CSV table of C-alpha atoms (C1' of nucleotides) in Angstrom, one decimal:
chain,number,residue,atom,x,y,z
A,1,MET,CA,30.3,26.5,-22.8
A,2,SER,CA,30.5,24.2,-19.8
A,3,ASN,CA,31.2,21.4,-20.3
A,4,SER,CA,32.0,18.1,-18.6
A,5,ASN,CA,29.2,18.3,-16.0
A,6,GLY,CA,26.8,20.5,-18.0
A,7,SER,CA,25.1,17.5,-19.5
A,8,LYS,CA,25.3,15.8,-16.1
A,9,MET,CA,23.4,18.6,-14.5
A,10,ARG,CA,20.7,18.5,-17.1
A,11,ARG,CA,20.5,14.8,-16.5
A,12,GLN,CA,20.2,15.2,-12.8
A,13,GLU,CA,17.4,17.8,-13.1
A,14,LYS,CA,15.5,15.6,-15.5
A,15,GLU,CA,15.8,12.6,-13.2
A,16,LYS,CA,14.6,14.7,-10.4
A,17,GLN,CA,11.6,15.8,-12.4
A,18,ILE,CA,10.8,12.1,-13.2
A,19,LEU,CA,11.4,11.0,-9.6
A,20,LEU,CA,9.0,13.6,-8.3
A,21,ALA,CA,6.2,12.4,-10.6
A,22,ALA,CA,7.0,8.8,-9.8
A,23,GLU,CA,6.8,9.5,-6.1
A,24,LYS,CA,3.4,10.9,-6.5
A,25,VAL,CA,2.1,8.1,-8.7
A,26,PHE,CA,3.6,5.3,-6.6
A,27,ALA,CA,2.2,6.9,-3.4
A,28,GLU,CA,-1.3,7.2,-4.9
A,29,ALA,CA,-1.5,3.9,-6.6
A,30,GLY,CA,1.1,1.6,-5.1
A,31,PHE,CA,3.8,-0.2,-7.1
A,32,GLY,CA,1.4,-2.5,-8.8
A,33,GLY,CA,-1.2,0.1,-9.5
A,34,ALA,CA,1.2,2.6,-10.8
A,35,THR,CA,1.8,2.6,-14.6
A,36,MET,CA,4.7,4.0,-16.5
A,37,GLN,CA,2.3,5.8,-18.8
A,38,LEU,CA,0.8,7.7,-15.8
A,39,ILE,CA,4.2,8.6,-14.5
A,40,ALA,CA,5.0,9.8,-18.0
A,41,ASP,CA,1.9,11.9,-18.2
A,42,VAL,CA,2.4,13.4,-14.7
A,43,SER,CA,6.0,14.3,-15.5
A,44,GLY,CA,5.0,15.6,-18.9
A,45,LEU,CA,7.4,13.4,-20.8
A,46,PRO,CA,6.9,10.6,-23.3
A,47,LYS,CA,7.0,7.1,-21.8
A,48,ALA,CA,10.0,6.1,-23.9
A,49,ASN,CA,11.9,9.0,-22.5
A,50,ILE,CA,11.3,7.8,-18.9
A,51,HIS,CA,12.7,4.5,-19.9
A,52,TYR,CA,15.8,6.3,-21.2
A,53,TYR,CA,16.6,7.5,-17.7
A,54,PHE,CA,15.3,4.5,-15.7
A,55,SER,CA,15.5,1.3,-17.6
A,56,THR,CA,12.7,-0.5,-15.7
A,57,LYS,CA,9.8,0.4,-13.5
A,58,GLU,CA,11.5,-1.3,-10.5
A,59,ASP,CA,14.6,0.7,-11.1
A,60,LEU,CA,12.6,3.9,-10.9
A,61,TYR,CA,10.8,2.7,-7.8
A,62,ARG,CA,14.0,1.7,-6.0
A,63,ARG,CA,15.3,5.2,-6.5
A,64,VAL,CA,12.1,6.7,-5.1
A,65,VAL,CA,12.2,4.5,-2.0
A,66,SER,CA,15.9,5.1,-1.4
A,67,ASN,CA,15.4,8.8,-1.6
A,68,ILE,CA,12.7,8.6,1.1
A,69,PHE,CA,14.9,6.5,3.3
A,70,ASP,CA,17.6,9.2,3.2
A,71,ILE,CA,15.1,11.9,4.3
A,72,TRP,CA,13.9,9.6,7.0
A,73,LEU,CA,17.4,9.1,8.5
A,74,GLN,CA,18.0,12.9,8.6
A,75,ALA,CA,15.5,13.1,11.4
A,76,ALA,CA,17.8,10.9,13.4
A,77,GLU,CA,20.2,13.7,14.0
A,78,ALA,CA,17.9,15.0,16.7
A,79,PHE,CA,19.0,12.0,18.8
A,80,ASP,CA,22.7,12.3,18.3
A,81,GLU,CA,23.0,16.0,19.0
A,82,SER,CA,20.8,16.0,22.0
A,83,SER,CA,21.7,16.6,25.7
A,84,GLY,CA,19.0,14.3,27.1
A,85,PRO,CA,15.6,12.6,26.5
A,86,ALA,CA,13.5,15.8,26.5
A,87,GLU,CA,15.5,17.3,23.7
A,88,GLY,CA,16.4,14.0,22.0
A,89,ILE,CA,13.0,12.3,21.9
A,90,GLY,CA,11.0,15.6,21.8
A,91,GLY,CA,13.2,16.8,18.9
A,92,TYR,CA,12.9,13.5,17.1
A,93,ILE,CA,9.2,13.6,17.3
A,94,ASP,CA,9.1,17.1,16.0
A,95,ALA,CA,11.4,16.3,13.2
A,96,LYS,CA,9.3,13.3,12.2
A,97,MET,CA,6.1,15.2,12.4
A,98,GLU,CA,7.6,17.8,10.1
A,99,ILE,CA,8.6,15.1,7.6
A,100,SER,CA,5.1,13.7,7.7
A,101,ARG,CA,3.8,17.2,6.8
A,102,ARG,CA,6.3,18.0,4.1
A,103,HIS,CA,6.8,14.6,2.5
A,104,PRO,CA,3.6,12.7,3.0
A,105,MET,CA,3.9,10.9,-0.3
A,106,GLY,CA,7.4,9.6,0.5
A,107,SER,CA,6.1,8.2,3.7
A,108,LYS,CA,3.3,6.5,1.9
A,109,VAL,CA,5.6,4.9,-0.6
A,110,TRP,CA,7.7,3.6,2.2
A,111,ALA,CA,4.7,2.3,4.1
A,112,SER,CA,3.4,0.5,1.0
A,113,GLU,CA,6.8,-1.0,0.4
A,114,VAL,CA,7.1,-2.4,3.9
A,115,MET,CA,3.5,-3.5,4.0
A,116,HIS,CA,4.0,-5.6,0.9
A,117,GLY,CA,7.0,-7.3,2.5
A,118,ALA,CA,9.8,-4.9,1.5
A,119,PRO,CA,10.6,-6.8,-1.7
A,120,VAL,CA,12.8,-4.0,-3.0
A,121,ILE,CA,14.5,-2.5,0.1
A,122,GLN,CA,14.9,-5.6,2.3
A,123,ASP,CA,18.6,-5.0,2.3
A,124,TYR,CA,18.2,-1.5,3.6
A,125,LEU,CA,16.0,-2.8,6.5
A,126,GLU,CA,18.5,-5.5,7.5
A,127,ASP,CA,21.5,-3.3,7.1
A,128,VAL,CA,21.0,0.4,7.8
A,129,LEU,CA,17.8,0.4,9.7
A,130,VAL,CA,18.8,-2.5,12.0
A,131,SER,CA,22.0,-0.8,13.0
A,132,TRP,CA,20.5,2.6,13.4
A,133,THR,CA,17.8,1.1,15.6
A,134,GLU,CA,20.3,-0.7,17.8
A,135,GLY,CA,22.3,2.5,18.3
A,136,ARG,CA,19.2,4.5,19.4
A,137,ILE,CA,18.1,1.7,21.7
A,138,GLU,CA,21.4,2.0,23.5
A,139,VAL,CA,21.1,5.7,23.9
A,140,ILE,CA,17.6,5.4,25.3
A,141,GLN,CA,18.6,2.6,27.6
A,142,HIS,CA,21.3,4.8,29.0
A,143,TRP,CA,18.8,7.5,29.7
A,144,ILE,CA,16.7,5.0,31.5
A,145,ASP,CA,19.6,3.7,33.5
A,146,ASP,CA,20.5,7.2,34.4
A,147,GLY,CA,17.0,7.7,35.8
A,148,LEU,CA,16.2,10.4,33.3
A,149,MET,CA,13.1,8.7,32.1
A,150,ALA,CA,10.7,5.9,33.1
A,151,GLN,CA,11.4,2.2,32.6
A,152,THR,CA,10.3,1.3,29.1
A,153,ASN,CA,11.3,-1.0,26.3
A,154,PRO,CA,13.2,1.3,24.0
A,155,ARG,CA,12.4,-0.7,20.9
A,156,HIS,CA,8.7,-0.4,21.4
A,157,LEU,CA,9.1,3.3,22.2
A,158,LEU,CA,10.7,3.8,18.8
A,159,TYR,CA,7.8,1.9,17.2
A,160,MET,CA,5.4,4.2,19.0
A,161,ILE,CA,7.2,7.3,17.7
A,162,TRP,CA,7.4,6.0,14.2
A,163,SER,CA,3.8,5.0,14.1
A,164,THR,CA,2.3,8.1,15.6
A,165,THR,CA,4.3,10.5,13.5
A,166,GLN,CA,4.0,8.7,10.2
A,167,HIS,CA,0.3,8.2,10.8
A,168,TYR,CA,-0.3,11.8,9.9
A,169,ALA,CA,1.3,11.1,6.4
A,170,ASP,CA,0.2,7.6,5.7
A,171,PHE,CA,-3.4,8.2,6.9
A,172,GLN,CA,-3.6,11.7,5.6
A,173,HIS,CA,-6.7,11.0,3.7
A,174,GLN,CA,-8.5,9.5,6.7
A,175,ILE,CA,-7.5,12.4,8.9
A,176,GLU,CA,-8.7,14.9,6.3
A,177,THR,CA,-12.0,13.1,6.1
A,178,LEU,CA,-12.4,13.2,9.9
A,179,ASN,CA,-11.4,16.9,9.7
A,180,GLY,CA,-14.5,17.8,7.7
A,181,GLY,CA,-12.7,17.1,4.4
A,182,ARG,CA,-10.1,19.7,4.9
A,183,PRO,CA,-6.4,19.3,5.4
A,184,LEU,CA,-5.0,20.2,8.8
A,185,ASP,CA,-4.2,23.9,9.0
A,186,ASP,CA,-1.1,25.3,10.7
A,187,ALA,CA,-2.8,25.5,14.1
A,188,GLU,CA,-4.1,22.0,13.9
A,189,TRP,CA,-0.7,20.7,13.0
A,190,GLN,CA,0.8,22.4,16.0
A,191,ASP,CA,-2.0,20.9,18.1
A,192,ALA,CA,-1.3,17.4,16.7
A,193,LYS,CA,2.4,17.8,17.3
A,194,ALA,CA,1.9,19.0,20.9
A,195,ASN,CA,-0.4,16.2,21.6
A,196,VAL,CA,1.9,13.5,20.3
A,197,ARG,CA,4.9,14.9,22.0
A,198,GLY,CA,3.1,15.7,25.2
A,199,ILE,CA,1.5,12.3,25.7
A,200,ILE,CA,4.7,10.4,24.9
A,201,LEU,CA,7.0,12.5,27.0
A,202,ARG,CA,4.6,12.5,29.9
A,203,GLY,CA,4.2,8.8,29.4
A,204,LEU,CA,7.9,8.5,29.8
A,205,GLY,CA,8.0,10.7,32.9
A,206,ILE,CA,10.1,13.3,31.1
A,207,ASP,CA,9.7,17.0,32.0
A,208,GLU,CA,8.9,18.6,28.7
A,209,THR,CA,10.6,21.9,29.5
A,210,GLY,CA,14.0,20.3,29.9
B,1,MET,CA,-8.6,-28.5,-10.4
B,2,SER,CA,-11.3,-29.6,-8.0
B,3,ASN,CA,-11.7,-29.0,-4.4
B,4,SER,CA,-11.3,-31.9,-1.9
B,5,ASN,CA,-14.5,-31.1,-0.1
B,6,GLY,CA,-16.0,-28.8,-2.6
B,7,SER,CA,-19.3,-30.5,-3.2
B,8,LYS,CA,-20.5,-30.0,0.3
B,9,MET,CA,-19.7,-26.4,0.4
B,10,ARG,CA,-22.5,-23.9,0.5
B,11,ARG,CA,-22.4,-20.5,-1.0
B,12,GLN,CA,-21.4,-18.7,2.2
B,13,GLU,CA,-18.6,-21.0,2.9
B,14,LYS,CA,-17.3,-20.8,-0.6
B,15,GLU,CA,-17.4,-17.0,-0.4
B,16,LYS,CA,-15.5,-17.1,2.8
B,17,GLN,CA,-12.9,-19.3,1.3
B,18,ILE,CA,-12.5,-16.8,-1.6
B,19,LEU,CA,-12.5,-13.8,0.7
B,20,LEU,CA,-9.7,-15.3,2.8
B,21,ALA,CA,-7.5,-15.9,-0.2
B,22,ALA,CA,-8.4,-12.4,-1.5
B,23,GLU,CA,-7.5,-10.8,1.8
B,24,LYS,CA,-4.1,-12.4,1.7
B,25,VAL,CA,-3.4,-11.4,-1.9
B,26,PHE,CA,-4.7,-7.9,-1.5
B,27,ALA,CA,-2.6,-7.4,1.7
B,28,GLU,CA,0.5,-8.7,0.1
B,29,ALA,CA,0.2,-7.0,-3.3
B,30,GLY,CA,-2.2,-4.1,-2.9
B,31,PHE,CA,-5.3,-3.7,-5.0
B,32,GLY,CA,-3.4,-2.8,-8.2
B,33,GLY,CA,-0.8,-5.5,-7.7
B,34,ALA,CA,-3.3,-8.2,-6.9
B,35,THR,CA,-4.5,-10.4,-9.8
B,36,MET,CA,-7.6,-12.4,-10.0
B,37,GLN,CA,-5.5,-15.3,-11.2
B,38,LEU,CA,-3.4,-15.2,-8.1
B,39,ILE,CA,-6.5,-15.1,-5.9
B,40,ALA,CA,-7.8,-18.0,-7.8
B,41,ASP,CA,-4.6,-20.0,-7.3
B,42,VAL,CA,-4.4,-19.2,-3.6
B,43,SER,CA,-8.1,-20.2,-3.0
B,44,GLY,CA,-7.6,-23.3,-5.2
B,45,LEU,CA,-10.4,-22.5,-7.6
B,46,PRO,CA,-10.5,-21.6,-11.3
B,47,LYS,CA,-10.6,-17.9,-12.0
B,48,ALA,CA,-14.0,-18.1,-13.7
B,49,ASN,CA,-15.4,-19.6,-10.6
B,50,ILE,CA,-14.2,-16.6,-8.6
B,51,HIS,CA,-16.1,-14.4,-11.0
B,52,TYR,CA,-19.2,-16.4,-10.4
B,53,TYR,CA,-19.3,-15.4,-6.8
B,54,PHE,CA,-17.8,-11.9,-7.2
B,55,SER,CA,-18.5,-10.3,-10.5
B,56,THR,CA,-15.6,-7.9,-10.5
B,57,LYS,CA,-12.3,-7.5,-8.8
B,58,GLU,CA,-13.6,-4.3,-7.1
B,59,ASP,CA,-16.6,-6.1,-5.8
B,60,LEU,CA,-14.4,-8.7,-4.2
B,61,TYR,CA,-12.1,-6.0,-2.8
B,62,ARG,CA,-15.0,-4.0,-1.4
B,63,ARG,CA,-16.2,-7.1,0.5
B,64,VAL,CA,-12.8,-7.7,1.9
B,65,VAL,CA,-12.4,-4.1,3.2
B,66,SER,CA,-15.9,-4.0,4.6
B,67,ASN,CA,-15.2,-7.2,6.5
B,68,ILE,CA,-12.2,-5.7,8.1
B,69,PHE,CA,-14.1,-2.6,9.0
B,70,ASP,CA,-16.6,-4.7,10.9
B,71,ILE,CA,-13.9,-6.4,13.0
B,72,TRP,CA,-12.4,-3.0,13.6
B,73,LEU,CA,-15.6,-1.6,15.0
B,74,GLN,CA,-16.0,-4.5,17.4
B,75,ALA,CA,-13.0,-3.2,19.4
B,76,ALA,CA,-15.1,-0.1,20.0
B,77,GLU,CA,-17.2,-2.0,22.5
B,78,ALA,CA,-14.4,-1.6,25.0
B,79,PHE,CA,-15.4,2.1,25.1
B,80,ASP,CA,-19.1,1.7,25.5
B,81,GLU,CA,-19.1,-0.8,28.3
B,82,SER,CA,-16.4,0.9,30.3
B,83,SER,CA,-16.7,2.6,33.6
B,84,GLY,CA,-13.9,5.1,33.1
B,85,PRO,CA,-10.8,5.9,31.1
B,86,ALA,CA,-8.5,3.2,32.6
B,87,GLU,CA,-10.9,0.5,31.5
B,88,GLY,CA,-12.2,2.2,28.4
B,89,ILE,CA,-9.0,3.4,26.8
B,90,GLY,CA,-6.8,0.5,28.2
B,91,GLY,CA,-9.3,-2.0,27.0
B,92,TYR,CA,-9.6,-0.4,23.6
B,93,ILE,CA,-5.8,-0.5,23.2
B,94,ASP,CA,-5.8,-4.2,24.3
B,95,ALA,CA,-8.5,-5.0,21.8
B,96,LYS,CA,-6.9,-3.2,19.0
B,97,MET,CA,-3.5,-4.9,19.7
B,98,GLU,CA,-5.2,-8.2,19.7
B,99,ILE,CA,-6.8,-7.5,16.3
B,100,SER,CA,-3.4,-6.4,14.9
B,101,ARG,CA,-2.0,-9.8,16.1
B,102,ARG,CA,-4.9,-11.9,14.7
B,103,HIS,CA,-5.8,-10.0,11.6
B,104,PRO,CA,-2.7,-8.4,10.3
B,105,MET,CA,-3.6,-8.8,6.7
B,106,GLY,CA,-7.0,-7.1,7.2
B,107,SER,CA,-5.3,-4.2,8.8
B,108,LYS,CA,-2.9,-4.0,5.8
B,109,VAL,CA,-5.7,-4.0,3.3
B,110,TRP,CA,-7.4,-1.2,5.2
B,111,ALA,CA,-4.2,0.8,5.4
B,112,SER,CA,-3.5,0.4,1.7
B,113,GLU,CA,-7.0,1.5,0.8
B,114,VAL,CA,-6.8,4.6,3.0
B,115,MET,CA,-3.3,5.4,1.8
B,116,HIS,CA,-4.4,5.4,-1.8
B,117,GLY,CA,-7.2,7.8,-1.1
B,118,ALA,CA,-9.9,5.4,0.0
B,119,PRO,CA,-11.4,5.1,-3.6
B,120,VAL,CA,-13.6,2.2,-2.6
B,121,ILE,CA,-14.7,2.9,1.0
B,122,GLN,CA,-14.9,6.7,1.1
B,123,ASP,CA,-18.6,6.5,2.0
B,124,TYR,CA,-17.7,4.3,5.0
B,125,LEU,CA,-15.2,6.9,6.2
B,126,GLU,CA,-17.6,9.8,5.8
B,127,ASP,CA,-20.5,8.0,7.3
B,128,VAL,CA,-19.7,5.3,9.9
B,129,LEU,CA,-16.2,6.3,10.9
B,130,VAL,CA,-17.0,10.0,11.3
B,131,SER,CA,-19.9,9.4,13.5
B,132,TRP,CA,-18.2,6.7,15.6
B,133,THR,CA,-15.3,9.1,16.1
B,134,GLU,CA,-17.5,12.0,17.1
B,135,GLY,CA,-19.2,9.7,19.7
B,136,ARG,CA,-15.9,8.6,21.2
B,137,ILE,CA,-14.5,12.1,21.3
B,138,GLU,CA,-17.5,13.1,23.4
B,139,VAL,CA,-16.9,10.3,25.8
B,140,ILE,CA,-13.3,11.2,26.2
B,141,GLN,CA,-14.1,14.8,26.6
B,142,HIS,CA,-16.4,14.0,29.4
B,143,TRP,CA,-13.7,12.1,31.2
B,144,ILE,CA,-11.4,15.1,30.8
B,145,ASP,CA,-14.1,17.5,32.1
B,146,ASP,CA,-14.6,15.2,35.0
B,147,GLY,CA,-10.9,15.4,35.9
B,148,LEU,CA,-10.4,11.6,35.3
B,149,MET,CA,-7.5,12.2,32.8
B,150,ALA,CA,-5.2,15.0,31.6
B,151,GLN,CA,-6.2,17.7,29.2
B,152,THR,CA,-5.7,16.3,25.7
B,153,ASN,CA,-7.2,16.7,22.3
B,154,PRO,CA,-9.4,13.5,22.1
B,155,ARG,CA,-9.2,13.4,18.4
B,156,HIS,CA,-5.5,13.2,18.3
B,157,LEU,CA,-5.5,10.7,21.1
B,158,LEU,CA,-7.6,8.4,19.0
B,159,TYR,CA,-5.2,8.8,16.1
B,160,MET,CA,-2.4,7.9,18.5
B,161,ILE,CA,-4.2,4.7,19.6
B,162,TRP,CA,-5.0,3.7,16.0
B,163,SER,CA,-1.5,4.3,14.8
B,164,THR,CA,0.4,2.6,17.6
B,165,THR,CA,-1.8,-0.5,17.6
B,166,GLN,CA,-2.1,-0.9,13.9
B,167,HIS,CA,1.6,-0.4,13.4
B,168,TYR,CA,2.2,-3.9,14.7
B,169,ALA,CA,0.0,-5.2,11.8
B,170,ASP,CA,0.9,-2.8,9.0
B,171,PHE,CA,4.6,-2.8,9.7
B,172,GLN,CA,4.7,-6.4,10.7
B,173,HIS,CA,7.5,-7.1,8.2
B,174,GLN,CA,9.7,-4.3,9.4
B,175,ILE,CA,9.1,-5.3,13.1
B,176,GLU,CA,10.1,-8.9,12.3
B,177,THR,CA,13.2,-7.8,10.5
B,178,LEU,CA,14.2,-5.7,13.5
B,179,ASN,CA,13.4,-8.7,15.7
B,180,GLY,CA,16.1,-10.7,14.2
B,181,GLY,CA,13.9,-12.0,11.4
B,182,ARG,CA,11.5,-13.7,13.7
B,183,PRO,CA,7.9,-12.9,14.5
B,184,LEU,CA,7.1,-11.6,18.0
B,185,ASP,CA,6.5,-14.4,20.4
B,186,ASP,CA,3.9,-14.4,23.1
B,187,ALA,CA,6.1,-12.7,25.6
B,188,GLU,CA,7.1,-10.1,23.2
B,189,TRP,CA,3.5,-9.3,22.3
B,190,GLN,CA,2.7,-8.9,25.9
B,191,ASP,CA,5.7,-6.6,26.3
B,192,ALA,CA,4.5,-4.6,23.2
B,193,LYS,CA,1.0,-4.3,24.6
B,194,ALA,CA,2.1,-3.3,28.0
B,195,ASN,CA,4.4,-0.6,26.6
B,196,VAL,CA,1.8,0.9,24.4
B,197,ARG,CA,-0.9,0.9,27.0
B,198,GLY,CA,1.6,2.0,29.7
B,199,ILE,CA,3.0,5.0,27.9
B,200,ILE,CA,-0.4,6.2,26.7
B,201,LEU,CA,-2.2,5.8,30.0
B,202,ARG,CA,0.6,7.4,31.9
B,203,GLY,CA,0.8,10.1,29.3
B,204,LEU,CA,-2.9,10.8,30.0
B,205,GLY,CA,-2.4,10.8,33.8
B,206,ILE,CA,-4.5,7.7,34.2
B,207,ASP,CA,-3.8,5.3,37.0
B,208,GLU,CA,-3.5,2.0,35.2
B,209,THR,CA,-4.9,-0.1,38.0
B,210,GLY,CA,-8.2,1.5,37.9
C,1,DG,C1',32.3,22.1,-41.2
C,2,DC,C1',32.4,17.2,-39.4
C,3,DA,C1',32.1,13.5,-36.3
C,4,DC,C1',30.4,11.8,-32.1
C,5,DT,C1',27.7,11.4,-28.3
C,6,DA,C1',23.5,12.3,-25.6
C,7,DC,C1',18.8,12.8,-25.8
C,8,DT,C1',13.8,12.4,-27.7
C,9,DT,C1',9.9,10.0,-29.4
C,10,DG,C1',6.1,7.7,-32.1
C,11,DA,C1',5.3,3.3,-33.4
C,12,DC,C1',5.5,-1.2,-32.1
C,13,DC,C1',5.4,-5.9,-29.6
C,14,DA,C1',4.9,-9.8,-26.4
C,15,DT,C1',2.6,-10.7,-22.3
C,16,DT,C1',-0.7,-10.1,-18.9
C,17,DT,C1',-4.9,-8.4,-17.3
C,18,DG,C1',-10.0,-8.3,-15.9
C,19,DG,C1',-13.7,-10.2,-17.6
C,20,DT,C1',-17.0,-13.2,-20.7
C,21,DC,C1',-19.2,-17.2,-22.5
C,22,DA,C1',-21.2,-21.4,-23.5
C,23,DA,C1',-21.3,-26.0,-22.5
C,24,DG,C1',-21.8,-29.1,-19.2
C,25,DA,C1',-22.0,-31.1,-14.2
C,26,DA,C1',-24.4,-31.2,-9.7
C,27,DA,C1',-28.1,-30.2,-6.8
C,28,DT,C1',-32.7,-29.3,-5.9
C,29,DT,C1',-37.5,-29.2,-6.8
C,30,DT,C1',-41.5,-30.9,-9.0
D,1,DA,C1',-37.3,-39.2,-13.3
D,2,DA,C1',-37.9,-35.0,-15.5
D,3,DA,C1',-37.3,-30.3,-15.1
D,4,DT,C1',-35.1,-26.4,-13.3
D,5,DT,C1',-31.9,-24.0,-11.0
D,6,DT,C1',-27.2,-23.5,-9.3
D,7,DC,C1',-22.6,-24.1,-9.9
D,8,DT,C1',-18.1,-25.2,-12.5
D,9,DT,C1',-14.6,-24.5,-15.9
D,10,DG,C1',-11.6,-24.4,-20.2
D,11,DA,C1',-11.3,-21.4,-23.8
D,12,DC,C1',-11.5,-17.1,-25.3
D,13,DC,C1',-11.2,-11.7,-25.9
D,14,DA,C1',-10.3,-6.8,-26.0
D,15,DA,C1',-7.7,-3.7,-23.5
D,16,DA,C1',-3.7,-2.3,-21.1
D,17,DT,C1',1.0,-3.0,-19.6
D,18,DG,C1',6.2,-2.9,-19.4
D,19,DG,C1',9.5,-2.6,-22.4
D,20,DT,C1',11.9,-2.1,-27.2
D,21,DC,C1',13.6,0.1,-31.3
D,22,DA,C1',15.0,2.7,-35.0
D,23,DA,C1',15.0,7.1,-36.9
D,24,DG,C1',15.6,11.5,-35.7
D,25,DT,C1',17.1,15.9,-33.1
D,26,DA,C1',19.9,18.4,-30.3
D,27,DG,C1',24.3,19.5,-28.2
D,28,DT,C1',29.6,19.0,-27.8
D,29,DG,C1',34.5,18.6,-29.2
D,30,DC,C1',37.7,18.8,-33.0
DNA sequence: GCACTACTTGACCATTTGGTCAAGAAATTT
DNA sequence: AAATTTCTTGACCAAATGGTCAAGTAGTGC
């Protein structure tokens, strides 16, 4: 039956299956500690089959990191569609907290990659991330100039948002240990989110209700 | 190859030399990516000599992580010797920022370890870190109860301080890339520190001047 | 049916890895 | 200075690793 993209579909699904396993293994062991054999075992495929879809370990890794980067950038939309700092910054924090909750492994892979000097995605950093950051800094600076929030260095504000939100993904294990060995439940996530958003917005002199 | 001043070295000094090289290599490559050979090369000693002082790679790694943990805990003194939240929390932030600046590699090794599930230092987390955290939570809760700062979940406040300050070490490379490829200079570090401290203290309703 | 392409996989290989060892060189003690 | 302990190091090893390959099995188009 179909056809020209039938095989393509199957390929995409298989790649997704492998990428999911790879994300898990890379997150738990780092690039160096991850082995193709383990990725094969987790994905339930023979190692040689993995190499059919991704010729090298670095190839596979690059795809994993770039997937995460895309998800990351989606949270940026909170900024663009916002009417002001309460909605823009508050929404951005919420979105990033949600990503930390739903994609903790992706965040870990990203963190590992950057911590080791971004050998694979340096071009992403220099290109997309730099320009995205510059754009957001401008928006924040405008809000400051318009008296909608306190005087702050927008760049360091962004770092603060990134670090606080991603901390819940990257240091998930530490947080669980300090939470009696159990993951945060729904109420605790809400509490975490409210605390992060509350302190930052108050610290910026922004009225949280609008 | 022999060491220029090797003959005079005592055991402790030699161990320190190895630990310094190991910290660098573990930070840059992670536990899995680090090789004993590379640590040997960086420290300027034959590999077999490294194994004389540290029997296994994990042994060496454990020592590196535990050293970092000690430095980490030193910053805690800001809390204990403080007269109130402005001095206690502000001083703690300053101390942790200074550690991120002076020991970025240590912070990275710690982050890597925790991110990968803390396979080596889980006992530290469950023992020392848990009890230290509980103690600080109590102190903060007292400050809140005494009306010296806003209502906040002390636990999540600690996470915020940890994440924001350590971000400057763990994501050093990303920050440098976003800083035009150059490390933060002294003024920029002061700016970073002032921003972190300022937003958090204001977010807690603490008068920064005392 | 037949040819052709896409996928699967066990067996295999060159290289690298953490770790060992034994023989010797320095210190240190007696 | 002899004996003993501490350190140094090149050579070596078993195991693991990323990656290859050829022989086979589907699936697709004619």
